[in-house]
PDB file of C-alpha atoms in Angstrom:
ATOM      1  CA  MET A   3      12.690 -20.366  -7.100  1.00 58.00           C
ATOM      2  CA  LYS A   4      16.129 -19.925  -8.656  1.00 71.00           C
ATOM      3  CA  THR A   5      19.325 -20.150  -6.627  1.00 76.00           C
ATOM      4  CA  VAL A   6      21.430 -17.141  -5.629  1.00 74.00           C
ATOM      5  CA  GLU A   7      24.128 -18.276  -8.056  1.00 79.00           C
ATOM      6  CA  THR A   8      21.623 -18.425 -10.919  1.00 78.00           C
ATOM      7  CA  TYR A   9      20.471 -14.908 -10.128  1.00 73.00           C
ATOM      8  CA  ARG A  10      24.087 -13.712 -10.107  1.00 81.00           C
ATOM      9  CA  ILE A  11      24.781 -15.170 -13.553  1.00 80.00           C
ATOM     10  CA  ILE A  12      21.570 -13.753 -15.044  1.00 79.00           C
ATOM     11  CA  GLU A  13      22.327 -10.253 -13.759  1.00 85.00           C
ATOM     12  CA  LYS A  14      25.940 -10.478 -14.946  1.00 86.00           C
ATOM     13  CA  ASN A  15      24.799 -11.259 -18.495  1.00 87.00           C
ATOM     14  CA  LYS A  16      22.490  -8.261 -18.768  1.00 91.00           C
ATOM     15  CA  PRO A  17      23.484  -5.254 -20.880  1.00 88.00           C
ATOM     16  CA  ASP A  18      23.946  -1.903 -19.168  1.00 88.00           C
ATOM     17  CA  SER A  19      20.427  -0.492 -19.404  1.00 90.00           C
ATOM     18  CA  LEU A  20      21.572   2.889 -18.137  1.00 89.00           C
ATOM     19  CA  ALA A  21      23.876   3.225 -21.147  1.00 92.00           C
ATOM     20  CA  LEU A  22      20.967   2.436 -23.486  1.00 94.00           C
ATOM     21  CA  MET A  23      18.525   4.754 -21.790  1.00 96.00           C
ATOM     22  CA  ASP A  24      16.916   7.947 -23.012  1.00 97.00           C
ATOM     23  CA  ALA A  25      18.876  10.845 -21.497  1.00 97.00           C
ATOM     24  CA  GLN A  26      15.912  12.308 -19.600  1.00 97.00           C
ATOM     25  CA  MET A  27      14.852   8.855 -18.389  1.00 97.00           C
ATOM     26  CA  LYS A  28      18.341   8.242 -17.036  1.00 97.00           C
ATOM     27  CA  LYS A  29      18.376  11.645 -15.343  1.00 97.00           C
ATOM     28  CA  ALA A  30      15.049  10.899 -13.658  1.00 96.00           C
ATOM     29  CA  LEU A  31      16.184   7.465 -12.455  1.00 95.00           C
ATOM     30  CA  LEU A  32      19.445   8.830 -11.073  1.00 95.00           C
ATOM     31  CA  ALA A  33      17.467  11.515  -9.235  1.00 96.00           C
ATOM     32  CA  ASP A  34      15.192   8.816  -7.844  1.00 95.00           C
ATOM     33  CA  MET A  35      18.144   6.745  -6.636  1.00 94.00           C
ATOM     34  CA  GLU A  36      19.593   9.833  -4.986  1.00 95.00           C
ATOM     35  CA  ASN A  37      16.235  10.424  -3.326  1.00 94.00           C
ATOM     36  CA  PHE A  38      16.268   6.917  -1.821  1.00 94.00           C
ATOM     37  CA  LYS A  39      19.799   7.561  -0.514  1.00 93.00           C
ATOM     38  CA  LYS A  40      18.651  10.760   1.203  1.00 93.00           C
ATOM     39  CA  ILE A  41      15.794   8.901   2.861  1.00 93.00           C
ATOM     40  CA  SER A  42      18.172   6.251   4.213  1.00 91.00           C
ATOM     41  CA  ILE A  43      20.301   9.040   5.720  1.00 93.00           C
ATOM     42  CA  GLU A  44      17.395  11.063   7.116  1.00 92.00           C
ATOM     43  CA  TYR A  45      15.570   8.007   8.463  1.00 92.00           C
ATOM     44  CA  PRO A  46      18.377   5.554   9.362  1.00 89.00           C
ATOM     45  CA  HIS A  47      16.134   3.384  11.536  1.00 90.00           C
ATOM     46  CA  LEU A  48      13.238   3.194   9.082  1.00 90.00           C
ATOM     47  CA  LYS A  49      13.196  -0.393   7.835  1.00 88.00           C
ATOM     48  CA  ASP A  50       9.603  -0.657   6.659  1.00 92.00           C
ATOM     49  CA  GLU A  51       9.725  -1.051   2.869  1.00 93.00           C
ATOM     50  CA  LYS A  52       6.265   0.400   2.364  1.00 94.00           C
ATOM     51  CA  ALA A  53       7.042   3.536   4.380  1.00 95.00           C
ATOM     52  CA  VAL A  54      10.333   4.108   2.539  1.00 95.00           C
ATOM     53  CA  TYR A  55       8.611   3.736  -0.828  1.00 95.00           C
ATOM     54  CA  ASN A  56       5.904   6.265   0.084  1.00 95.00           C
ATOM     55  CA  LEU A  57       8.525   8.767   1.249  1.00 95.00           C
ATOM     56  CA  ALA A  58      10.479   8.349  -1.974  1.00 94.00           C
ATOM     57  CA  ARG A  59       7.415   8.905  -4.147  1.00 95.00           C
ATOM     58  CA  ARG A  60       6.451  12.031  -2.198  1.00 93.00           C
ATOM     59  CA  VAL A  61       9.092  14.047  -4.070  1.00 92.00           C
ATOM     60  CA  TRP A  62       7.590  13.199  -7.447  1.00 95.00           C
ATOM     61  CA  ASN A  63       4.039  14.006  -6.359  1.00 94.00           C
ATOM     62  CA  LYS A  64       4.823  17.585  -5.330  1.00 91.00           C
ATOM     63  CA  ASN A  65       4.129  18.805  -8.859  1.00 86.00           C
ATOM     64  CA  ALA A  66       0.871  16.926  -9.328  1.00 91.00           C
ATOM     65  CA  PRO A  67      -1.588  19.110 -11.266  1.00 93.00           C
ATOM     66  CA  PRO A  68      -4.553  20.368  -9.250  1.00 94.00           C
ATOM     67  CA  VAL A  69      -7.937  18.805  -9.784  1.00 97.00           C
ATOM     68  CA  PHE A  70     -11.276  20.248  -8.738  1.00 97.00           C
ATOM     69  CA  ALA A  71     -11.651  17.986  -5.689  1.00 98.00           C
ATOM     70  CA  LYS A  72     -10.127  14.989  -3.944  1.00 98.00           C
ATOM     71  CA  GLU A  73     -12.021  13.059  -1.308  1.00 98.00           C
ATOM     72  CA  ASP A  74     -10.805  10.175   0.825  1.00 98.00           C
ATOM     73  CA  LEU A  75     -13.260   7.597   2.095  1.00 98.00           C
ATOM     74  CA  ILE A  76     -13.041   4.178   3.713  1.00 98.00           C
ATOM     75  CA  LEU A  77     -15.291   1.239   2.928  1.00 98.00           C
ATOM     76  CA  ASP A  78     -15.911  -1.872   4.974  1.00 98.00           C
ATOM     77  CA  GLY A  79     -14.542  -4.245   2.377  1.00 97.00           C
ATOM     78  CA  PRO A  80     -14.523  -8.036   2.153  1.00 97.00           C
ATOM     79  CA  CYS A  81     -11.135  -8.230   3.893  1.00 96.00           C
ATOM     80  CA  GLY A  82     -11.329  -5.243   6.232  1.00 97.00           C
ATOM     81  CA  LYS A  83     -11.074  -1.482   5.838  1.00 98.00           C
ATOM     82  CA  LEU A  84     -10.638  -0.430   2.218  1.00 98.00           C
ATOM     83  CA  PRO A  85      -9.501   3.171   1.593  1.00 98.00           C
ATOM     84  CA  LEU A  86     -10.433   4.930  -1.653  1.00 98.00           C
ATOM     85  CA  ARG A  87      -9.694   8.364  -3.074  1.00 98.00           C
ATOM     86  CA  LEU A  88     -12.158  10.056  -5.423  1.00 98.00           C
ATOM     87  CA  TYR A  89     -10.745  12.560  -7.941  1.00 98.00           C
ATOM     88  CA  ARG A  90     -13.107  15.006  -9.707  1.00 98.00           C
ATOM     89  CA  ASN A  91     -12.562  17.690 -12.361  1.00 95.00           C
ATOM     90  CA  ASP A  92     -15.838  19.532 -11.835  1.00 96.00           C
ATOM     91  CA  GLU A  93     -19.211  19.480 -10.118  1.00 96.00           C
ATOM     92  CA  LYS A  94     -20.998  17.617 -12.889  1.00 97.00           C
ATOM     93  CA  ASN A  95     -22.878  14.396 -12.300  1.00 97.00           C
ATOM     94  CA  ASP A  96     -23.218  11.324 -14.507  1.00 97.00           C
ATOM     95  CA  LYS A  97     -19.504  11.307 -15.349  1.00 98.00           C
ATOM     96  CA  PRO A  98     -17.553   8.361 -16.746  1.00 98.00           C
ATOM     97  CA  CYS A  99     -15.428   6.669 -14.087  1.00 98.00           C
ATOM     98  CA  ILE A 100     -11.980   5.088 -14.065  1.00 98.00           C
ATOM     99  CA  ILE A 101     -11.143   2.719 -11.206  1.00 99.00           C
ATOM    100  CA  TYR A 102      -7.371   2.869 -10.653  1.00 99.00           C
ATOM    101  CA  PHE A 103      -5.109   0.218  -9.093  1.00 98.00           C
ATOM    102  CA  HIS A 104      -1.592   1.338  -8.199  1.00 98.00           C
ATOM    103  CA  GLY A 105       1.666  -0.467  -8.891  1.00 98.00           C
ATOM    104  CA  GLY A 106       4.361  -1.509  -6.446  1.00 97.00           C
ATOM    105  CA  GLY A 107       5.037  -5.193  -6.999  1.00 96.00           C
ATOM    106  CA  PHE A 108       1.945  -6.111  -4.934  1.00 96.00           C
ATOM    107  CA  ILE A 109       3.961  -5.250  -1.789  1.00 97.00           C
ATOM    108  CA  VAL A 110       4.237  -1.425  -1.682  1.00 97.00           C
ATOM    109  CA  GLY A 111       2.318   1.618  -2.874  1.00 98.00           C
ATOM    110  CA  GLY A 112      -0.945   3.291  -1.992  1.00 97.00           C
ATOM    111  CA  LEU A 113      -3.088   6.365  -2.514  1.00 98.00           C
ATOM    112  CA  ASP A 114      -0.325   8.888  -1.828  1.00 97.00           C
ATOM    113  CA  SER A 115       2.447   7.180  -3.811  1.00 97.00           C
ATOM    114  CA  HIS A 116       0.477   7.394  -7.066  1.00 98.00           C
ATOM    115  CA  ASP A 117      -1.298  10.700  -6.502  1.00 97.00           C
ATOM    116  CA  GLY A 118       0.550  12.428  -9.348  1.00 97.00           C
ATOM    117  CA  ILE A 119      -0.296   9.740 -11.891  1.00 98.00           C
ATOM    118  CA  VAL A 120      -3.959   9.579 -10.885  1.00 98.00           C
ATOM    119  CA  SER A 121      -4.345  13.376 -10.791  1.00 98.00           C
ATOM    120  CA  ARG A 122      -3.038  13.617 -14.336  1.00 97.00           C
ATOM    121  CA  LEU A 123      -5.252  10.792 -15.553  1.00 98.00           C
ATOM    122  CA  CYS A 124      -8.282  12.522 -14.026  1.00 98.00           C
ATOM    123  CA  LEU A 125      -7.340  15.834 -15.614  1.00 97.00           C
ATOM    124  CA  TYR A 126      -6.619  14.465 -19.100  1.00 98.00           C
ATOM    125  CA  SER A 127      -9.482  11.964 -19.289  1.00 98.00           C
ATOM    126  CA  GLY A 128     -12.226  14.229 -17.969  1.00 97.00           C
ATOM    127  CA  ALA A 129     -13.476  11.286 -15.905  1.00 98.00           C
ATOM    128  CA  ASN A 130     -13.954  10.886 -12.190  1.00 98.00           C
ATOM    129  CA  VAL A 131     -11.220   8.543 -10.983  1.00 98.00           C
ATOM    130  CA  VAL A 132     -11.441   6.292  -7.935  1.00 98.00           C
ATOM    131  CA  ALA A 133      -8.041   5.100  -6.685  1.00 98.00           C
ATOM    132  CA  VAL A 134      -8.106   1.893  -4.633  1.00 98.00           C
ATOM    133  CA  ASP A 135      -5.779   1.232  -1.710  1.00 98.00           C
ATOM    134  CA  TYR A 136      -6.005  -2.560  -1.976  1.00 98.00           C
ATOM    135  CA  LYS A 137      -4.420  -4.917   0.556  1.00 98.00           C
ATOM    136  CA  LEU A 138      -0.726  -5.622   0.056  1.00 97.00           C
ATOM    137  CA  ALA A 139       1.381  -8.771   0.138  1.00 96.00           C
ATOM    138  CA  PRO A 140       2.787 -10.670   1.864  1.00 95.00           C
ATOM    139  CA  GLU A 141       0.190 -10.077   4.599  1.00 95.00           C
ATOM    140  CA  PHE A 142      -2.605 -10.367   2.037  1.00 96.00           C
ATOM    141  CA  LYS A 143      -2.076 -12.626  -0.937  1.00 94.00           C
ATOM    142  CA  TYR A 144      -3.902 -13.552  -4.125  1.00 93.00           C
ATOM    143  CA  PRO A 145      -6.856 -13.367  -4.671  1.00 94.00           C
ATOM    144  CA  VAL A 146      -7.517 -10.663  -2.037  1.00 96.00           C
ATOM    145  CA  PRO A 147      -6.817  -7.644  -4.318  1.00 97.00           C
ATOM    146  CA  LEU A 148      -9.116  -9.075  -6.983  1.00 97.00           C
ATOM    147  CA  GLN A 149     -11.848  -9.676  -4.408  1.00 97.00           C
ATOM    148  CA  GLU A 150     -11.494  -6.057  -3.319  1.00 98.00           C
ATOM    149  CA  ALA A 151     -11.604  -4.909  -6.952  1.00 98.00           C
ATOM    150  CA  ALA A 152     -14.885  -6.750  -7.434  1.00 98.00           C
ATOM    151  CA  PHE A 153     -16.295  -5.251  -4.228  1.00 98.00           C
ATOM    152  CA  VAL A 154     -15.283  -1.696  -5.183  1.00 98.00           C
ATOM    153  CA  THR A 155     -16.796  -2.085  -8.650  1.00 98.00           C
ATOM    154  CA  ASP A 156     -20.152  -3.195  -7.243  1.00 98.00           C
ATOM    155  CA  TYR A 157     -20.093  -0.533  -4.521  1.00 98.00           C
ATOM    156  CA  ILE A 158     -19.372   2.323  -6.923  1.00 98.00           C
ATOM    157  CA  ARG A 159     -22.102   1.224  -9.318  1.00 98.00           C
ATOM    158  CA  ALA A 160     -24.620   0.846  -6.490  1.00 98.00           C
ATOM    159  CA  ASN A 161     -23.692   4.331  -5.216  1.00 98.00           C
ATOM    160  CA  ALA A 162     -23.284   6.065  -8.550  1.00 98.00           C
ATOM    161  CA  SER A 163     -24.902   9.299  -7.382  1.00 98.00           C
ATOM    162  CA  ARG A 164     -22.508   9.441  -4.406  1.00 97.00           C
ATOM    163  CA  PHE A 165     -19.541   9.252  -6.804  1.00 98.00           C
ATOM    164  CA  ARG A 166     -21.308  11.443  -9.405  1.00 98.00           C
ATOM    165  CA  ILE A 167     -20.705   8.856 -12.106  1.00 98.00           C
ATOM    166  CA  ASN A 168     -22.617   7.017 -14.791  1.00 98.00           C
ATOM    167  CA  PRO A 169     -22.618   3.335 -13.698  1.00 98.00           C
ATOM    168  CA  GLU A 170     -22.632   2.235 -17.353  1.00 98.00           C
ATOM    169  CA  LEU A 171     -19.372   4.049 -18.187  1.00 98.00           C
ATOM    170  CA  LEU A 172     -16.661   2.415 -16.092  1.00 98.00           C
ATOM    171  CA  SER A 173     -13.088   1.484 -16.914  1.00 98.00           C
ATOM    172  CA  TYR A 174     -10.191  -0.177 -15.116  1.00 98.00           C
ATOM    173  CA  ALA A 175      -6.666   1.243 -15.145  1.00 98.00           C
ATOM    174  CA  GLY A 176      -3.428   0.439 -13.391  1.00 98.00           C
ATOM    175  CA  ASP A 177       0.346   0.445 -13.603  1.00 98.00           C
ATOM    176  CA  SER A 178       2.601  -2.595 -13.137  1.00 97.00           C
ATOM    177  CA  ALA A 179       0.957  -4.796 -10.467  1.00 97.00           C
ATOM    178  CA  GLY A 180      -2.113  -2.577 -10.820  1.00 98.00           C
ATOM    179  CA  ALA A 181      -2.353  -3.486 -14.505  1.00 98.00           C
ATOM    180  CA  PHE A 182      -2.429  -7.168 -13.494  1.00 97.00           C
ATOM    181  CA  ILE A 183      -5.259  -6.429 -11.056  1.00 97.00           C
ATOM    182  CA  SER A 184      -7.160  -4.379 -13.655  1.00 98.00           C
ATOM    183  CA  LEU A 185      -6.997  -7.141 -16.232  1.00 98.00           C
ATOM    184  CA  GLY A 186      -7.796  -9.808 -13.640  1.00 97.00           C
ATOM    185  CA  ALA A 187     -10.761  -7.848 -12.275  1.00 98.00           C
ATOM    186  CA  PHE A 188     -12.354  -7.784 -15.722  1.00 98.00           C
ATOM    187  CA  LEU A 189     -11.589 -11.425 -16.577  1.00 98.00           C
ATOM    188  CA  ASP A 190     -12.839 -12.716 -13.225  1.00 97.00           C
ATOM    189  CA  ARG A 191     -16.087 -10.832 -13.606  1.00 98.00           C
ATOM    190  CA  ARG A 192     -16.605 -11.940 -17.192  1.00 98.00           C
ATOM    191  CA  ASP A 193     -15.710 -15.583 -16.578  1.00 97.00           C
ATOM    192  CA  SER A 194     -18.028 -15.840 -13.576  1.00 97.00           C
ATOM    193  CA  GLY A 195     -20.939 -14.880 -15.813  1.00 98.00           C
ATOM    194  CA  GLN A 196     -21.470 -11.398 -14.387  1.00 97.00           C
ATOM    195  CA  ASP A 197     -22.358  -8.356 -16.452  1.00 97.00           C
ATOM    196  CA  VAL A 198     -19.298  -6.653 -17.962  1.00 98.00           C
ATOM    197  CA  SER A 199     -21.039  -4.499 -20.571  1.00 98.00           C
ATOM    198  CA  PHE A 200     -20.410  -1.373 -18.488  1.00 98.00           C
ATOM    199  CA  ILE A 201     -16.605  -1.873 -18.502  1.00 98.00           C
ATOM    200  CA  ARG A 202     -15.708   0.175 -21.560  1.00 98.00           C
ATOM    201  CA  THR A 203     -11.886   0.202 -21.546  1.00 98.00           C
ATOM    202  CA  LEU A 204      -8.796  -1.214 -19.876  1.00 98.00           C
ATOM    203  CA  LEU A 205      -5.763   1.072 -19.506  1.00 98.00           C
ATOM    204  CA  LEU A 206      -2.785  -1.181 -18.719  1.00 98.00           C
ATOM    205  CA  TYR A 207       0.533   0.541 -18.007  1.00 98.00           C
ATOM    206  CA  TYR A 208       3.659  -1.673 -18.174  1.00 98.00           C
ATOM    207  CA  GLY A 209       1.951  -4.553 -16.397  1.00 97.00           C
ATOM    208  CA  THR A 210       2.768  -8.183 -15.800  1.00 95.00           C
ATOM    209  CA  VAL A 211       0.710 -10.975 -17.325  1.00 95.00           C
ATOM    210  CA  GLY A 212       2.680 -13.707 -15.577  1.00 91.00           C
ATOM    211  CA  LEU A 213       5.428 -14.703 -17.992  1.00 92.00           C
ATOM    212  CA  ALA A 214       7.773 -16.965 -16.009  1.00 85.00           C
ATOM    213  CA  ASP A 215      10.695 -16.000 -18.227  1.00 90.00           C
ATOM    214  CA  SER A 216      11.220 -13.870 -21.328  1.00 94.00           C
ATOM    215  CA  LEU A 217      13.864 -12.129 -23.381  1.00 95.00           C
ATOM    216  CA  SER A 218      13.128  -8.774 -21.747  1.00 96.00           C
ATOM    217  CA  ARG A 219      13.422 -10.318 -18.269  1.00 94.00           C
ATOM    218  CA  ARG A 220      16.807 -11.724 -19.247  1.00 94.00           C
ATOM    219  CA  LEU A 221      18.042  -8.417 -20.638  1.00 95.00           C
ATOM    220  CA  TYR A 222      16.638  -5.603 -18.514  1.00 96.00           C
ATOM    221  CA  GLY A 223      16.020  -4.518 -14.938  1.00 94.00           C
ATOM    222  CA  GLY A 224      18.560  -3.750 -12.241  1.00 92.00           C
ATOM    223  CA  TYR A 225      19.352  -1.840  -9.080  1.00 89.00           C
ATOM    224  CA  TRP A 226      18.187   1.396 -10.762  1.00 90.00           C
ATOM    225  CA  ASP A 227      14.555   0.303 -11.074  1.00 92.00           C
ATOM    226  CA  GLY A 228      14.311  -2.401  -8.399  1.00 91.00           C
ATOM    227  CA  LEU A 229      13.535  -5.067 -10.977  1.00 94.00           C
ATOM    228  CA  THR A 230      16.414  -7.499 -10.888  1.00 92.00           C
ATOM    229  CA  PHE A 231      15.492 -11.106 -11.657  1.00 88.00           C
ATOM    230  CA  SER A 232      15.577 -11.899  -7.940  1.00 91.00           C
ATOM    231  CA  ASN A 233      13.384  -8.868  -7.137  1.00 92.00           C
ATOM    232  CA  LEU A 234      10.755 -10.002  -9.640  1.00 92.00           C
ATOM    233  CA  ASP A 235      10.786 -13.489  -8.191  1.00 90.00           C
ATOM    234  CA  ARG A 236      10.404 -12.089  -4.667  1.00 92.00           C
ATOM    235  CA  TYR A 237       7.403  -9.974  -5.640  1.00 93.00           C
ATOM    236  CA  GLU A 238       5.677 -12.904  -7.311  1.00 89.00           C
ATOM    237  CA  GLN A 239       6.399 -15.269  -4.417  1.00 90.00           C
ATOM    238  CA  ALA A 240       5.031 -12.710  -1.945  1.00 93.00           C
ATOM    239  CA  PHE A 241       1.792 -12.375  -3.910  1.00 92.00           C
ATOM    240  CA  ALA A 242       1.250 -16.086  -4.528  1.00 85.00           C
ATOM    241  CA  ASP A 243      -0.654 -18.202  -2.019  1.00 72.00           C
ATOM    242  CA  GLU A 244       0.556 -21.739  -1.378  1.00 62.00           C
ATOM    243  CA  GLU A 245      -2.965 -23.110  -1.647  1.00 57.00           C
ATOM    244  CA  LYS A 246      -4.286 -20.846  -4.396  1.00 55.00           C
ATOM    245  CA  THR A 247      -1.538 -19.698  -6.734  1.00 61.00           C
ATOM    246  CA  ALA A 248      -2.207 -16.678  -8.930  1.00 62.00           C
ATOM    247  CA  ALA A 249      -2.789 -18.055 -12.419  1.00 66.00           C
ATOM    248  CA  PRO A 250      -0.826 -16.177 -15.113  1.00 82.00           C
ATOM    249  CA  MET A 251      -3.093 -13.725 -16.910  1.00 92.00           C
ATOM    250  CA  ILE A 252      -1.529 -14.847 -20.179  1.00 92.00           C
ATOM    251  CA  ASP A 253      -3.204 -18.246 -19.761  1.00 93.00           C
ATOM    252  CA  ARG A 254      -6.725 -16.844 -19.528  1.00 96.00           C
ATOM    253  CA  ASP A 255      -9.379 -17.010 -22.269  1.00 96.00           C
ATOM    254  CA  TYR A 256      -9.100 -14.173 -24.783  1.00 98.00           C
ATOM    255  CA  THR A 257     -11.532 -15.635 -27.314  1.00 97.00           C
ATOM    256  CA  GLN A 258     -14.469 -14.082 -25.456  1.00 97.00           C
ATOM    257  CA  ARG A 259     -15.494 -10.433 -25.095  1.00 97.00           C
ATOM    258  CA  MET A 260     -12.801  -7.917 -24.183  1.00 98.00           C
ATOM    259  CA  PRO A 261     -13.221  -4.154 -23.794  1.00 98.00           C
ATOM    260  CA  ALA A 262     -11.103  -1.772 -25.848  1.00 98.00           C
ATOM    261  CA  THR A 263      -7.627  -2.086 -24.338  1.00 98.00           C
ATOM    262  CA  TYR A 264      -4.727   0.365 -24.233  1.00 98.00           C
ATOM    263  CA  ILE A 265      -1.349  -1.208 -23.422  1.00 98.00           C
ATOM    264  CA  LEU A 266       1.687   0.889 -22.514  1.00 98.00           C
ATOM    265  CA  GLY A 267       5.126  -0.702 -22.518  1.00 98.00           C
ATOM    266  CA  CYS A 268       8.669   0.574 -22.127  1.00 98.00           C
ATOM    267  CA  GLU A 269      11.650  -0.786 -24.032  1.00 97.00           C
ATOM    268  CA  LEU A 270      14.138  -1.240 -21.172  1.00 98.00           C
ATOM    269  CA  ASP A 271      11.682  -2.937 -18.839  1.00 98.00           C
ATOM    270  CA  PRO A 272      11.907  -6.618 -17.846  1.00 97.00           C
ATOM    271  CA  LEU A 273       8.108  -6.680 -18.250  1.00 97.00           C
ATOM    272  CA  ALA A 274       8.230  -5.324 -21.820  1.00 98.00           C
ATOM    273  CA  ASP A 275       7.532  -8.761 -23.314  1.00 98.00           C
ATOM    274  CA  ASP A 276       4.489  -9.181 -21.064  1.00 97.00           C
ATOM    275  CA  SER A 277       3.000  -6.116 -22.742  1.00 98.00           C
ATOM    276  CA  LYS A 278       4.014  -7.287 -26.225  1.00 98.00           C
ATOM    277  CA  VAL A 279       2.536 -10.770 -25.801  1.00 97.00           C
ATOM    278  CA  LEU A 280      -0.787  -9.477 -24.457  1.00 98.00           C
ATOM    279  CA  HIS A 281      -1.017  -7.045 -27.364  1.00 98.00           C
ATOM    280  CA  GLU A 282      -0.342  -9.755 -29.931  1.00 98.00           C
ATOM    281  CA  ILE A 283      -2.942 -12.091 -28.414  1.00 98.00           C
ATOM    282  CA  LEU A 284      -5.661  -9.439 -28.294  1.00 98.00           C
ATOM    283  CA  LYS A 285      -4.863  -8.338 -31.834  1.00 98.00           C
ATOM    284  CA  ALA A 286      -4.896 -11.922 -33.126  1.00 98.00           C
ATOM    285  CA  LYS A 287      -8.311 -12.512 -31.522  1.00 98.00           C
ATOM    286  CA  GLY A 288      -9.763  -9.463 -33.228  1.00 98.00           C
ATOM    287  CA  HIS A 289     -10.158  -7.254 -30.162  1.00 98.00           C
ATOM    288  CA  THR A 290      -9.770  -3.475 -30.167  1.00 98.00           C
ATOM    289  CA  VAL A 291      -6.294  -2.836 -28.791  1.00 98.00           C
ATOM    290  CA  GLU A 292      -3.707  -0.077 -29.009  1.00 98.00           C
ATOM    291  CA  PHE A 293      -0.093  -0.650 -28.044  1.00 98.00           C
ATOM    292  CA  SER A 294       2.459   2.054 -27.280  1.00 98.00           C
ATOM    293  CA  MET A 295       6.104   1.126 -26.638  1.00 98.00           C
ATOM    294  CA  LYS A 296       8.255   3.943 -25.248  1.00 97.00           C
ATOM    295  CA  LYS A 297      11.798   3.667 -26.601  1.00 97.00           C
ATOM    296  CA  GLY A 298      14.663   4.145 -24.162  1.00 97.00           C
ATOM    297  CA  TYR A 299      12.337   4.195 -21.151  1.00 98.00           C
ATOM    298  CA  ALA A 300      12.413   2.064 -18.014  1.00 98.00           C
ATOM    299  CA  HIS A 301       9.702   0.625 -15.767  1.00 98.00           C
ATOM    300  CA  ALA A 302       7.576   2.980 -13.623  1.00 97.00           C
ATOM    301  CA  PHE A 303       8.407   6.025 -15.756  1.00 98.00           C
ATOM    302  CA  LEU A 304       4.918   7.517 -15.316  1.00 98.00           C
ATOM    303  CA  HIS A 305       5.985   8.660 -11.839  1.00 97.00           C
ATOM    304  CA  TYR A 306       8.547  11.026 -13.340  1.00 97.00           C
ATOM    305  CA  SER A 307       6.229  13.355 -15.258  1.00 95.00           C
ATOM    306  CA  SER A 308       7.808  16.435 -13.691  1.00 92.00           C
ATOM    307  CA  MET A 309      11.123  15.563 -15.395  1.00 94.00           C
ATOM    308  CA  LEU A 310      10.031  13.333 -18.256  1.00 95.00           C
ATOM    309  CA  PRO A 311       7.865  14.808 -21.043  1.00 93.00           C
ATOM    310  CA  GLY A 312       7.227  11.319 -22.416  1.00 96.00           C
ATOM    311  CA  ALA A 313       5.389  10.373 -19.230  1.00 97.00           C
ATOM    312  CA  GLU A 314       2.920  13.228 -19.684  1.00 95.00           C
ATOM    313  CA  GLU A 315       2.569  12.263 -23.333  1.00 97.00           C
ATOM    314  CA  ALA A 316       1.780   8.626 -22.458  1.00 98.00           C
ATOM    315  CA  LEU A 317      -0.900   9.572 -19.932  1.00 98.00           C
ATOM    316  CA  ARG A 318      -2.512  11.974 -22.393  1.00 98.00           C
ATOM    317  CA  GLU A 319      -2.413   9.284 -25.075  1.00 98.00           C
ATOM    318  CA  SER A 320      -4.142   6.745 -22.834  1.00 98.00           C
ATOM    319  CA  ALA A 321      -6.717   9.356 -21.803  1.00 98.00           C
ATOM    320  CA  GLU A 322      -7.539  10.036 -25.452  1.00 98.00           C
ATOM    321  CA  PHE A 323      -7.962   6.302 -26.032  1.00 98.00           C
ATOM    322  CA  PHE A 324     -10.306   6.139 -23.041  1.00 98.00           C
ATOM    323  CA  LYS A 325     -12.463   8.984 -24.378  1.00 98.00           C
ATOM    324  CA  LYS A 326     -12.546   7.505 -27.858  1.00 97.00           C
ATOM    325  CA  TYR A 327     -13.989   4.180 -26.704  1.00 97.00           C
ATOM    326  CA  LEU A 328     -16.481   5.329 -24.064  1.00 90.00           C
ATOM    327  CA  VAL A 329     -19.364   4.471 -26.405  1.00 77.00           C
TER     328      VAL A 329
END
């Protein structure tokens, strides 16, 4: 872990991302910062980071598009109770299914915080979407979320009629930390010799693949998006287990089978190079991969669809990719 003085120097050397930002992106981020300020005033004694985050995201989820049905259920998972939320567009059976893992640096987030993103993905993809409320760090560390991902995958396939899905048409999707879990869930299953033929696509939104350092980490991230160098280090330290450290996804084997993969990055994101490197590796190994880099955008921009047309555009784009590679 770097020293406080090292963090200070790194942050001092960064350009002003807000000055480089797309005008609508900047407007959305400033509104989000103002929202956090209001929460601190309205709830002065609320110190729980997870609760504050959920309250802040509530504003952005007010304009979530309606879907035909949402249903919450709780499984007895490998590490305790495991809440899920099923999103459906219609009453049809035998639908393709997307299993969604939310972002939040492995330490915050849940079903409610990402309701707007998941509702839109359900609507645009035409699939049934199952959002997973996996266990959070630091109480639960690696590999717990990946164990829960494996459990949910097996449970959904074994209960396909309950979820009204085709068990041979599954995909993983996730933003930020959820993209890491999505990619890891596939790789763990494949590398353990289990069947992965039914996993048709990966939809990875501005995720981390475990780069310890990069140009984008040196240049971007700040108080406006909660991704200073020290913040990133804190998230990773919280997720890592002293006895079983989370291996960087970038060091995994990409010579073997990979499903069609959509990667979404954003230019002013400290994780932008994570997305670029993964794209280049998959492309070099001959896998089907599509990469979209949103210019002038910052991390977590998919939350701001109500103010940011580019967020809607990105979700529609990924949904079209998903539909294209179902077969």
